[in-house]
Amino acid sequence: MKSTPLSLVAGVVALAAVTGFAALTAPGDEGVTEAKAAARLPVERSSLLCPAPSTSDLADTTYTSFTPAGEGGGEAGAAELTPAEPLPADEDTPADKDDEAKKDDEKDEDAKGDKGDEDKAADTKPVISLKGLGKPATAETSKSDAPALVGTATGSFAPGWAAQQTTVAAAGGARGLLGASCTAPDTDFWFPGASTGASRQDYVHLTNPDDTAAVADIELYGAEGALKSDVGEGITVPARSSVPMLISTLTSEAAENVTVHVTTRTGRVGALVSAAEDEVGSDWLAASADPASTQILPGIPADATSVRLVAFAPGEDDADVKVQLMGKNATFSPAGNSTLHIKSRMTASIDLKDVTRGEPGSLRLSPADGSRTPVVAALRVVRGTGAKQEVAFIPATGPVGERATVADNRAKGSVLSLTAPGETAKVKVTTSEGSEGGSASVKTYTVKSGTTLEVTPEIPAGLKGGYALTVESESGGPVHAARTLTLKESGIDMFTVQTLPDDGGTVEVPAAEQDLTVLDD
């Protein structure tokens, strides 16, 4: 009698962990035990990147960081956002509100420390650090040269970690409310809805969180196909740095509707597009959901005065899609715009005007001919008229899935849109504690099939500061969500829209049944 060498067993166990097979049997044993179902476990590390907020001297930016309270309620780990590039020793990072109260005491302590150590610490000081789960932390800056931020959350702070960057630019060419959910680094991004037209100044911001340089390519596609560009290839993004590229300088061709495709040859980046339009305002354009034959674009405001759909088919085949608005009570096709033909590798657009007609809505794109050609899409949405217009963008987005969160909600001006493109669904919405006080609350909503439900979140009791919104699926079909934040500035109802895709707070881990002792005769 002898036992099989442990090295062999370990190798089979490793294979089982990758393939999902988990049972070991003795030689000649004809019975095979099926693997247990894969388990979903919380992630242990998350990364987020926030672009440089604004170059305007009249802009104020608020950063908000938040991790939902988990079932275990543990406090192990950390979540910090730090400047992508070390700041000069005489520069200040944005001020964490919790740190401001300690400034006077710290000044006395700093005076006693070594000057060299003090400067080094200032270079790497986090802009914002979470102190606990279920409660947002905030920081503010008014600097026109505020840097991009890179962030990491570990331990119990990692699952569901979200960060929001909200900038109010009161005047100037970039006037508007610019909101962006800080994004995870990746290697592939699609941005339909950008422009190289004379009235637009669009920048694609590339932020590298790693300690080695990344190399990126930027491709541009207009209504007639690829726009010629000699400078969009091989763009080096240095380690822990951010590079903004003015899209109109990448090509000599002016196009009103452009799809931007960002890929990396080496490394990974975070990518977002800042769009400023003369006399209409500015906002961030987030990446569309990955190419798919059906796309959902949730959260068109009820009072939208202009809605433009921009779509792109990245494959070799043309796409014919049905365009449907999921309104307050039913799904219908906009008059005269029930379908859209999208030629392969060409950007298509249609002007849906005031398609919502006083009711909230969400757009669904689905195959019109059964071909299931994948597409990407985004909406340019305008509210107001004349000198009081304001613009925002809504990219196609995935469902909230198990859970999704958006940070930086205010006592006034936050609206949540929920849409169920398939079966009727039930979701749980949690409004968190306030960043400076207030208790969390929970409410459940039912979203009827093929409709959009617009709700004003229940404000946390005793709210001080801002709060986060977390949406969790409870039953029924998938739900897609978006949050609209509105702030009145200079007589203009400035607004921004952020979608809420699944936060990826858990990962599937194959389970294994192992018998590490195998006997021979």
Coordinates of C-alpha atoms in Angstrom, one line a residue:
M1 CA 0.0 0.0 0.0
K2 CA 1.3 3.5 -0.9
S3 CA 0.0 7.0 -1.3
T4 CA 0.2 9.0 -4.5
P5 CA 2.9 11.7 -4.2
L6 CA 1.6 15.0 -2.9
S7 CA 3.1 17.0 -5.8
L8 CA 0.9 15.1 -8.3
V9 CA -2.2 15.7 -6.1
A10 CA -1.4 19.3 -5.8
G11 CA -1.1 19.6 -9.6
V12 CA -4.5 18.0 -10.1
V13 CA -6.0 20.2 -7.4
A14 CA -4.6 23.3 -9.2
L15 CA -6.2 22.1 -12.5
A16 CA -9.4 21.6 -10.6
A17 CA -9.4 25.2 -9.4
V18 CA -9.1 26.4 -13.0
T19 CA -11.4 24.1 -14.8
G20 CA -14.1 23.6 -12.1
F21 CA -13.3 19.8 -11.8
A22 CA -12.7 19.0 -8.1
A23 CA -12.9 15.3 -7.5
L24 CA -9.9 12.9 -7.4
T25 CA -10.3 9.2 -7.6
A26 CA -8.0 6.2 -7.2
P27 CA -6.6 4.5 -10.3
G28 CA -9.3 2.2 -11.7
D29 CA -12.1 4.0 -9.8
E30 CA -14.9 4.5 -12.4
G31 CA -16.9 6.8 -10.2
V32 CA -16.5 10.5 -10.7
T33 CA -17.9 13.0 -8.2
E34 CA -19.2 16.2 -9.8
A35 CA -17.8 19.6 -8.6
K36 CA -19.7 21.6 -6.2
A37 CA -21.3 24.8 -7.6
A38 CA -18.9 27.7 -7.8
A39 CA -19.2 30.1 -4.8
R40 CA -19.2 33.9 -5.0
L41 CA -16.8 35.6 -2.7
P42 CA -16.0 39.3 -2.0
V43 CA -13.1 40.8 -3.9
E44 CA -10.1 41.7 -1.8
R45 CA -8.7 44.5 -3.9
S46 CA -10.3 47.2 -6.1
S47 CA -8.7 50.0 -8.3
L48 CA -10.4 53.3 -9.4
L49 CA -9.0 56.2 -11.4
C50 CA -10.4 59.8 -11.5
P51 CA -9.3 62.2 -14.3
A52 CA -7.9 65.7 -13.7
P53 CA -11.2 67.6 -13.0
S54 CA -10.9 71.0 -14.7
T55 CA -8.5 73.6 -16.0
S56 CA -10.9 76.5 -15.1
D57 CA -10.1 79.0 -12.4
L58 CA -13.9 79.2 -11.7
A59 CA -14.4 75.5 -10.9
D60 CA -15.0 73.8 -7.6
T61 CA -14.6 70.0 -7.4
T62 CA -15.9 67.6 -4.7
Y63 CA -14.6 64.0 -4.4
T64 CA -16.7 61.4 -2.7
S65 CA -15.5 57.9 -1.7
F66 CA -17.8 55.2 -0.4
T67 CA -18.0 51.4 0.3
P68 CA -21.3 49.8 1.2
A69 CA -21.4 48.1 4.6
G70 CA -20.9 44.4 4.0
E71 CA -22.6 41.5 5.8
G72 CA -19.5 41.0 8.0
G73 CA -19.1 44.6 8.9
G74 CA -15.4 44.3 9.2
E75 CA -13.0 47.2 9.2
A76 CA -9.8 45.5 7.9
G77 CA -8.2 47.1 4.9
A78 CA -8.2 50.7 3.5
A79 CA -9.5 52.8 0.6
E80 CA -7.4 55.8 -0.6
L81 CA -7.3 58.1 -3.6
T82 CA -3.9 59.7 -4.1
P83 CA -2.5 62.1 -6.8
A84 CA -1.4 60.2 -10.0
E85 CA 1.8 62.2 -9.9
P86 CA 3.6 63.4 -6.8
L87 CA 3.0 67.1 -6.2
P88 CA 5.7 69.7 -5.7
A89 CA 6.5 70.1 -2.0
D90 CA 4.9 73.6 -1.9
E91 CA 1.6 72.4 -3.4
D92 CA -1.4 71.2 -1.5
T93 CA -3.7 68.3 -2.3
P94 CA -7.4 68.7 -2.2
A95 CA -8.6 68.9 1.4
D96 CA -10.2 65.9 3.1
K97 CA -12.9 67.4 5.3
D98 CA -12.0 65.1 8.1
D99 CA -8.4 66.3 8.0
E100 CA -9.3 70.0 7.9
A101 CA -10.4 69.9 11.6
K102 CA -7.0 68.6 12.5
K103 CA -4.9 71.2 10.6
D104 CA -4.0 73.4 13.6
D105 CA -2.8 70.5 15.7
E106 CA -0.8 69.0 12.8
K107 CA 0.9 72.3 12.1
D108 CA 2.5 72.2 15.6
E109 CA 3.6 68.6 15.2
D110 CA 4.9 69.2 11.7
A111 CA 7.1 72.0 12.9
K112 CA 8.9 69.6 15.1
G113 CA 9.5 67.0 12.3
D114 CA 12.4 66.7 9.9
K115 CA 11.9 69.0 6.9
G116 CA 12.9 66.3 4.3
D117 CA 10.5 63.7 5.7
E118 CA 7.8 66.3 5.8
D119 CA 8.2 67.2 2.1
K120 CA 8.2 63.5 1.1
A121 CA 5.0 62.9 3.0
A122 CA 3.3 65.8 1.4
D123 CA 4.0 64.4 -2.0
T124 CA 2.2 61.1 -1.3
K125 CA -0.5 62.2 1.0
P126 CA -3.9 60.7 0.1
V127 CA -6.5 63.2 -1.1
I128 CA -9.2 61.2 0.5
S129 CA -9.3 58.1 2.8
L130 CA -12.3 56.1 3.9
K131 CA -12.7 55.9 7.7
G132 CA -15.4 53.2 7.7
L133 CA -17.9 51.3 5.8
G134 CA -21.4 52.6 4.9
K135 CA -20.4 56.3 5.3
P136 CA -19.0 58.5 2.5
A137 CA -15.9 60.5 2.9
T138 CA -15.4 63.7 0.9
A139 CA -12.7 66.2 -0.2
E140 CA -12.7 69.4 -2.1
T141 CA -10.5 71.5 -4.3
S142 CA -10.7 74.7 -6.3
K143 CA -7.4 74.4 -8.0
S144 CA -7.3 74.6 -11.8
D145 CA -4.3 72.3 -11.9
A146 CA -5.7 69.6 -9.6
P147 CA -4.2 66.3 -10.6
A148 CA -5.8 63.0 -11.7
L149 CA -6.2 60.5 -8.8
V150 CA -5.4 56.9 -8.6
G151 CA -6.9 54.7 -5.9
T152 CA -6.9 51.3 -4.3
A153 CA -9.2 49.7 -1.8
T154 CA -8.3 46.5 0.0
G155 CA -9.9 44.1 2.5
S156 CA -13.4 44.9 3.5
F157 CA -13.2 48.3 1.7
A158 CA -12.8 46.7 -1.7
P159 CA -16.2 45.1 -2.4
G160 CA -18.4 47.7 -4.0
W161 CA -16.0 50.6 -3.6
A162 CA -17.2 53.6 -5.5
A163 CA -15.9 57.1 -6.0
Q164 CA -17.4 60.2 -7.6
Q165 CA -15.9 63.4 -8.9
T166 CA -18.3 66.3 -9.2
T167 CA -17.2 69.7 -10.6
V168 CA -19.2 72.9 -10.8
A169 CA -17.8 75.4 -13.4
A170 CA -19.8 78.6 -13.0
A171 CA -18.7 80.3 -16.1
G172 CA -16.5 80.2 -19.2
G173 CA -16.2 77.8 -22.1
A174 CA -16.4 74.7 -19.8
R175 CA -19.4 76.0 -17.9
G176 CA -21.5 73.2 -16.4
L177 CA -21.9 70.5 -13.9
L178 CA -19.4 67.8 -14.7
G179 CA -19.9 64.5 -13.0
A180 CA -17.9 61.3 -13.3
S181 CA -17.9 58.0 -11.6
C182 CA -14.2 57.1 -11.2
T183 CA -13.4 54.1 -13.4
A184 CA -11.5 50.9 -13.1
P185 CA -8.4 50.5 -15.3
D186 CA -8.8 48.5 -18.5
T187 CA -7.4 47.9 -22.0
D188 CA -10.4 48.7 -24.2
F189 CA -13.0 51.6 -24.2
W190 CA -15.7 52.8 -26.7
F191 CA -17.0 56.4 -26.6
P192 CA -19.7 57.1 -29.1
G193 CA -21.0 60.6 -28.8
A194 CA -17.7 62.5 -28.9
S195 CA -17.0 65.2 -31.6
T196 CA -14.3 67.0 -33.5
G197 CA -16.7 69.8 -34.6
A198 CA -15.8 73.5 -34.3
S199 CA -18.3 74.0 -31.5
R200 CA -16.8 71.2 -29.3
Q201 CA -13.7 70.9 -27.3
D202 CA -13.4 67.2 -26.4
Y203 CA -10.5 65.7 -24.6
V204 CA -9.8 62.0 -23.9
H205 CA -8.1 61.6 -20.6
L206 CA -5.8 58.6 -20.2
T207 CA -4.7 57.7 -16.6
N208 CA -2.1 55.1 -15.9
P209 CA -2.2 53.7 -12.3
D210 CA 0.8 51.4 -12.6
D211 CA 4.5 51.7 -12.0
T212 CA 5.4 51.1 -15.7
A213 CA 4.5 53.1 -18.8
A214 CA 1.4 52.2 -20.8
V215 CA 1.1 52.6 -24.6
A216 CA -2.3 53.4 -26.0
D217 CA -3.9 53.8 -29.4
I218 CA -6.9 56.1 -30.2
E219 CA -9.0 55.4 -33.2
L220 CA -11.7 57.8 -34.4
Y221 CA -14.8 57.0 -36.5
G222 CA -17.2 59.4 -38.2
A223 CA -20.3 59.0 -40.3
E224 CA -18.2 57.9 -43.3
G225 CA -15.8 55.6 -41.4
A226 CA -12.4 55.9 -39.9
L227 CA -11.0 59.5 -39.6
K228 CA -7.5 59.8 -40.8
S229 CA -5.1 60.2 -37.9
D230 CA -1.3 60.2 -37.8
V231 CA -0.9 60.9 -34.1
G232 CA -3.4 58.6 -32.5
E233 CA -1.1 55.6 -32.4
G234 CA 1.5 54.6 -29.8
I235 CA 0.6 57.3 -27.2
T236 CA 2.9 56.8 -24.1
V237 CA 1.2 57.3 -20.8
P238 CA 4.0 57.4 -18.2
A239 CA 3.8 55.5 -15.0
R240 CA 1.3 56.9 -12.5
S241 CA 0.5 59.8 -14.8
S242 CA -2.4 61.2 -16.8
V243 CA -2.4 62.4 -20.4
P244 CA -5.3 64.5 -21.8
M245 CA -5.5 64.5 -25.6
L246 CA -7.6 67.1 -27.5
I247 CA -9.5 64.9 -29.9
S248 CA -9.7 67.5 -32.7
T249 CA -5.9 67.6 -32.9
L250 CA -5.7 63.9 -33.7
T251 CA -7.3 64.4 -37.1
S252 CA -7.8 67.1 -39.7
E253 CA -11.4 66.0 -40.3
A254 CA -14.2 67.8 -38.5
A255 CA -17.2 65.6 -37.6
E256 CA -20.1 66.3 -35.4
N257 CA -20.6 62.8 -34.2
V258 CA -17.5 60.7 -33.5
T259 CA -16.9 57.3 -31.9
V260 CA -13.6 57.1 -30.0
H261 CA -11.9 53.8 -29.5
V262 CA -9.1 53.5 -26.9
T263 CA -7.0 50.4 -26.6
T264 CA -3.7 49.7 -25.0
R265 CA -0.8 47.8 -26.5
T266 CA 1.0 47.5 -23.2
G267 CA -0.3 48.2 -19.7
R268 CA -3.8 49.5 -18.8
V269 CA -5.4 52.9 -18.3
G270 CA -8.5 54.6 -17.1
A271 CA -10.2 56.5 -19.9
L272 CA -12.9 59.2 -19.9
V273 CA -13.9 62.0 -22.3
S274 CA -14.5 65.5 -21.2
A275 CA -16.9 67.3 -23.7
A276 CA -17.4 71.1 -23.7
E277 CA -19.9 72.6 -26.2
D278 CA -20.2 76.3 -27.0
E279 CA -23.3 77.8 -25.4
V280 CA -24.5 74.4 -24.2
G281 CA -22.2 73.5 -21.4
S282 CA -20.0 70.6 -20.6
D283 CA -19.8 67.2 -18.9
W284 CA -18.0 63.9 -18.8
L285 CA -18.8 61.2 -21.4
A286 CA -18.2 57.7 -19.8
A287 CA -17.4 54.6 -21.9
S288 CA -20.3 52.6 -23.4
A289 CA -21.0 49.1 -22.2
D290 CA -19.1 46.5 -24.2
P291 CA -20.4 45.8 -27.7
A292 CA -23.6 43.8 -27.6
S293 CA -26.7 43.3 -29.8
T294 CA -29.0 44.8 -27.2
Q295 CA -28.1 48.0 -25.3
I296 CA -29.9 49.9 -22.6
L297 CA -29.5 53.7 -22.0
P298 CA -31.4 54.6 -18.7
G299 CA -32.4 57.8 -17.2
I300 CA -33.4 60.4 -19.8
P301 CA -34.8 63.3 -17.8
A302 CA -38.5 64.0 -18.2
D303 CA -37.8 67.6 -19.2
A304 CA -35.1 66.9 -21.9
T305 CA -35.5 69.4 -24.7
S306 CA -33.1 67.5 -27.1
V307 CA -31.9 63.9 -27.2
R308 CA -29.4 62.6 -29.8
L309 CA -28.6 58.9 -30.1
V310 CA -25.1 58.1 -31.4
A311 CA -24.3 54.4 -32.1
F312 CA -21.5 52.4 -33.7
A313 CA -21.1 48.9 -35.1
P314 CA -17.5 47.8 -34.5
G315 CA -17.7 44.4 -36.3
E316 CA -17.6 43.5 -40.0
D317 CA -21.4 43.5 -40.4
D318 CA -24.0 46.3 -40.5
A319 CA -26.5 46.5 -37.7
D320 CA -30.2 47.3 -37.9
V321 CA -31.6 48.1 -34.5
K322 CA -35.0 48.8 -33.1
V323 CA -35.2 52.0 -31.1
Q324 CA -37.7 51.9 -28.3
L325 CA -38.4 54.2 -25.4
M326 CA -39.3 52.6 -22.1
G327 CA -41.5 55.3 -20.6
K328 CA -43.5 55.6 -17.4
N329 CA -46.2 53.2 -18.3
A330 CA -45.2 51.3 -21.5
T331 CA -42.6 50.8 -24.2
F332 CA -43.1 52.4 -27.6
S333 CA -41.1 53.4 -30.7
P334 CA -40.4 57.1 -31.3
A335 CA -42.4 58.4 -34.2
G336 CA -40.3 58.3 -37.4
N337 CA -37.3 56.8 -35.6
S338 CA -38.4 53.2 -34.9
T339 CA -35.2 51.7 -36.4
L340 CA -31.6 52.8 -37.1
H341 CA -29.3 51.4 -39.7
I342 CA -25.7 51.4 -38.5
K343 CA -23.1 50.6 -41.2
S344 CA -20.1 48.6 -40.2
R345 CA -17.4 50.7 -38.6
M346 CA -19.3 54.0 -39.2
T347 CA -20.9 56.2 -36.6
A348 CA -24.7 56.7 -37.0
S349 CA -26.9 59.2 -35.2
I350 CA -30.5 60.3 -35.0
D351 CA -32.1 63.3 -33.4
L352 CA -34.9 62.2 -31.1
K353 CA -35.7 65.8 -30.0
D354 CA -37.9 65.9 -26.9
V355 CA -38.7 62.2 -27.1
T356 CA -39.7 61.8 -23.4
R357 CA -42.4 64.6 -23.7
G358 CA -42.6 65.3 -20.0
E359 CA -42.2 61.8 -18.6
P360 CA -38.9 60.0 -17.6
G361 CA -37.7 57.4 -20.0
S362 CA -34.9 55.0 -21.0
L363 CA -33.8 53.9 -24.5
R364 CA -33.5 50.2 -25.6
L365 CA -31.7 49.2 -28.7
S366 CA -32.3 45.6 -29.9
P367 CA -31.9 43.7 -33.2
A368 CA -34.5 44.7 -35.8
D369 CA -33.7 41.8 -38.2
G370 CA -32.6 39.0 -35.9
S371 CA -28.9 39.4 -36.8
R372 CA -27.7 40.2 -33.3
T373 CA -24.8 42.4 -34.6
P374 CA -23.0 44.0 -31.6
V375 CA -23.1 47.8 -31.2
V376 CA -22.1 50.5 -28.7
A377 CA -24.1 53.6 -28.0
A378 CA -24.6 56.8 -26.0
L379 CA -27.0 59.7 -25.7
R380 CA -26.3 63.4 -25.8
V381 CA -29.1 65.0 -23.7
V382 CA -29.9 68.7 -23.4
R383 CA -32.2 70.4 -20.8
G384 CA -33.3 74.1 -21.0
T385 CA -33.3 76.5 -23.9
G386 CA -31.4 79.5 -25.2
A387 CA -28.7 80.7 -22.8
K388 CA -29.9 78.3 -20.1
Q389 CA -29.1 75.1 -21.9
E390 CA -27.1 72.4 -20.2
V391 CA -25.7 69.1 -21.7
A392 CA -25.1 65.7 -20.2
F393 CA -24.3 62.2 -21.7
I394 CA -25.8 58.8 -21.0
P395 CA -23.8 55.8 -22.2
A396 CA -25.2 52.3 -22.7
T397 CA -24.8 50.4 -19.5
G398 CA -25.1 47.0 -18.0
P399 CA -27.7 46.0 -15.3
V400 CA -27.1 46.7 -11.6
G401 CA -26.8 43.0 -11.1
E402 CA -26.2 42.0 -7.6
R403 CA -25.4 45.5 -6.4
A404 CA -24.5 49.0 -7.8
T405 CA -23.6 52.3 -6.1
V406 CA -23.3 55.9 -7.0
A407 CA -21.7 58.4 -4.6
D408 CA -22.2 62.2 -4.0
N409 CA -25.9 62.7 -3.7
R410 CA -27.2 65.9 -2.1
A411 CA -30.3 66.7 0.0
K412 CA -31.8 68.3 -3.1
G413 CA -31.4 67.5 -6.8
S414 CA -30.8 63.7 -6.8
V415 CA -33.2 61.5 -8.8
L416 CA -32.8 57.8 -9.4
S417 CA -34.1 56.2 -12.7
L418 CA -34.8 52.4 -12.7
T419 CA -35.8 50.5 -15.8
A420 CA -36.8 46.9 -16.4
P421 CA -36.3 45.9 -20.1
G422 CA -37.5 42.3 -19.4
E423 CA -39.5 40.9 -16.6
T424 CA -41.0 43.0 -13.8
A425 CA -38.3 43.4 -11.1
K426 CA -38.0 44.3 -7.4
V427 CA -35.0 46.3 -6.1
K428 CA -33.8 47.5 -2.7
V429 CA -32.5 51.0 -2.6
T430 CA -30.3 52.1 0.4
T431 CA -29.5 55.7 1.1
S432 CA -26.4 55.7 3.2
E433 CA -25.4 57.7 6.3
G434 CA -24.4 61.3 5.5
S435 CA -20.8 62.2 5.1
E436 CA -21.1 64.5 8.1
G437 CA -24.1 62.9 9.9
G438 CA -27.4 61.2 9.3
S439 CA -28.8 57.7 9.5
A440 CA -29.2 55.2 6.6
S441 CA -32.6 54.2 5.2
V442 CA -33.8 51.4 3.0
K443 CA -36.8 51.3 0.6
T444 CA -38.0 48.6 -1.9
Y445 CA -39.4 49.5 -5.3
T446 CA -41.1 47.4 -8.0
V447 CA -40.3 48.3 -11.6
K448 CA -42.8 47.0 -14.1
S449 CA -41.7 45.3 -17.3
G450 CA -40.8 47.6 -20.1
T451 CA -41.1 50.8 -18.0
T452 CA -39.0 53.4 -16.3
L453 CA -39.6 54.3 -12.7
E454 CA -38.2 57.7 -11.5
V455 CA -37.9 58.0 -7.8
T456 CA -36.6 60.7 -5.4
P457 CA -34.5 58.9 -2.9
E458 CA -35.5 59.0 0.7
I459 CA -33.2 61.5 2.4
P460 CA -31.3 60.1 5.4
A461 CA -32.8 61.3 8.7
G462 CA -30.6 64.1 10.1
L463 CA -28.6 64.3 6.9
K464 CA -25.5 66.5 7.0
G465 CA -23.2 66.5 3.9
G466 CA -23.8 64.1 1.0
Y467 CA -24.8 60.5 0.8
A468 CA -24.5 57.4 -1.4
L469 CA -27.2 55.4 -3.2
T470 CA -26.9 51.6 -3.4
V471 CA -29.3 49.6 -5.6
E472 CA -29.6 45.8 -5.1
S473 CA -31.6 43.4 -7.2
E474 CA -34.0 41.3 -5.2
S475 CA -36.2 39.4 -7.7
G476 CA -37.5 39.4 -11.2
G477 CA -35.6 40.5 -14.4
P478 CA -32.6 42.7 -14.8
V479 CA -32.8 46.4 -13.8
H480 CA -30.7 49.2 -15.3
A481 CA -30.2 52.4 -13.4
A482 CA -29.0 56.0 -13.6
R483 CA -28.7 58.8 -11.2
T484 CA -29.3 62.5 -12.3
L485 CA -27.8 65.2 -10.1
T486 CA -29.1 68.7 -10.6
L487 CA -27.6 71.9 -9.1
K488 CA -28.8 75.4 -9.9
E489 CA -26.0 77.8 -10.7
S490 CA -26.2 81.3 -12.3
G491 CA -29.9 80.6 -13.0
I492 CA -29.2 77.4 -14.9
D493 CA -30.3 74.0 -13.9
M494 CA -27.0 72.3 -14.4
F495 CA -27.1 68.5 -14.4
T496 CA -25.1 65.4 -14.9
V497 CA -26.1 61.7 -15.2
Q498 CA -24.2 58.7 -13.9
T499 CA -25.2 55.1 -14.7
L500 CA -25.0 52.3 -12.2
P501 CA -23.6 49.0 -13.6
D502 CA -22.9 46.1 -11.3
D503 CA -20.0 47.0 -8.9
G504 CA -18.2 43.6 -9.4
G505 CA -17.9 43.3 -5.6
T506 CA -17.9 39.5 -5.8
V507 CA -16.1 37.0 -7.9
E508 CA -16.9 33.4 -8.8
V509 CA -14.6 30.9 -7.1
P510 CA -14.9 27.3 -8.2
A511 CA -15.5 24.9 -5.2
A512 CA -13.5 21.7 -5.0
E513 CA -14.1 18.4 -3.3
Q514 CA -10.7 16.8 -2.8
D515 CA -9.5 13.4 -1.6
L516 CA -5.8 13.9 -1.2
T517 CA -5.1 10.3 -0.3
V518 CA -5.3 7.8 -3.2
L519 CA -4.6 4.2 -2.5
D520 CA -3.1 1.5 -4.7
D521 CA -3.2 -2.3 -4.2

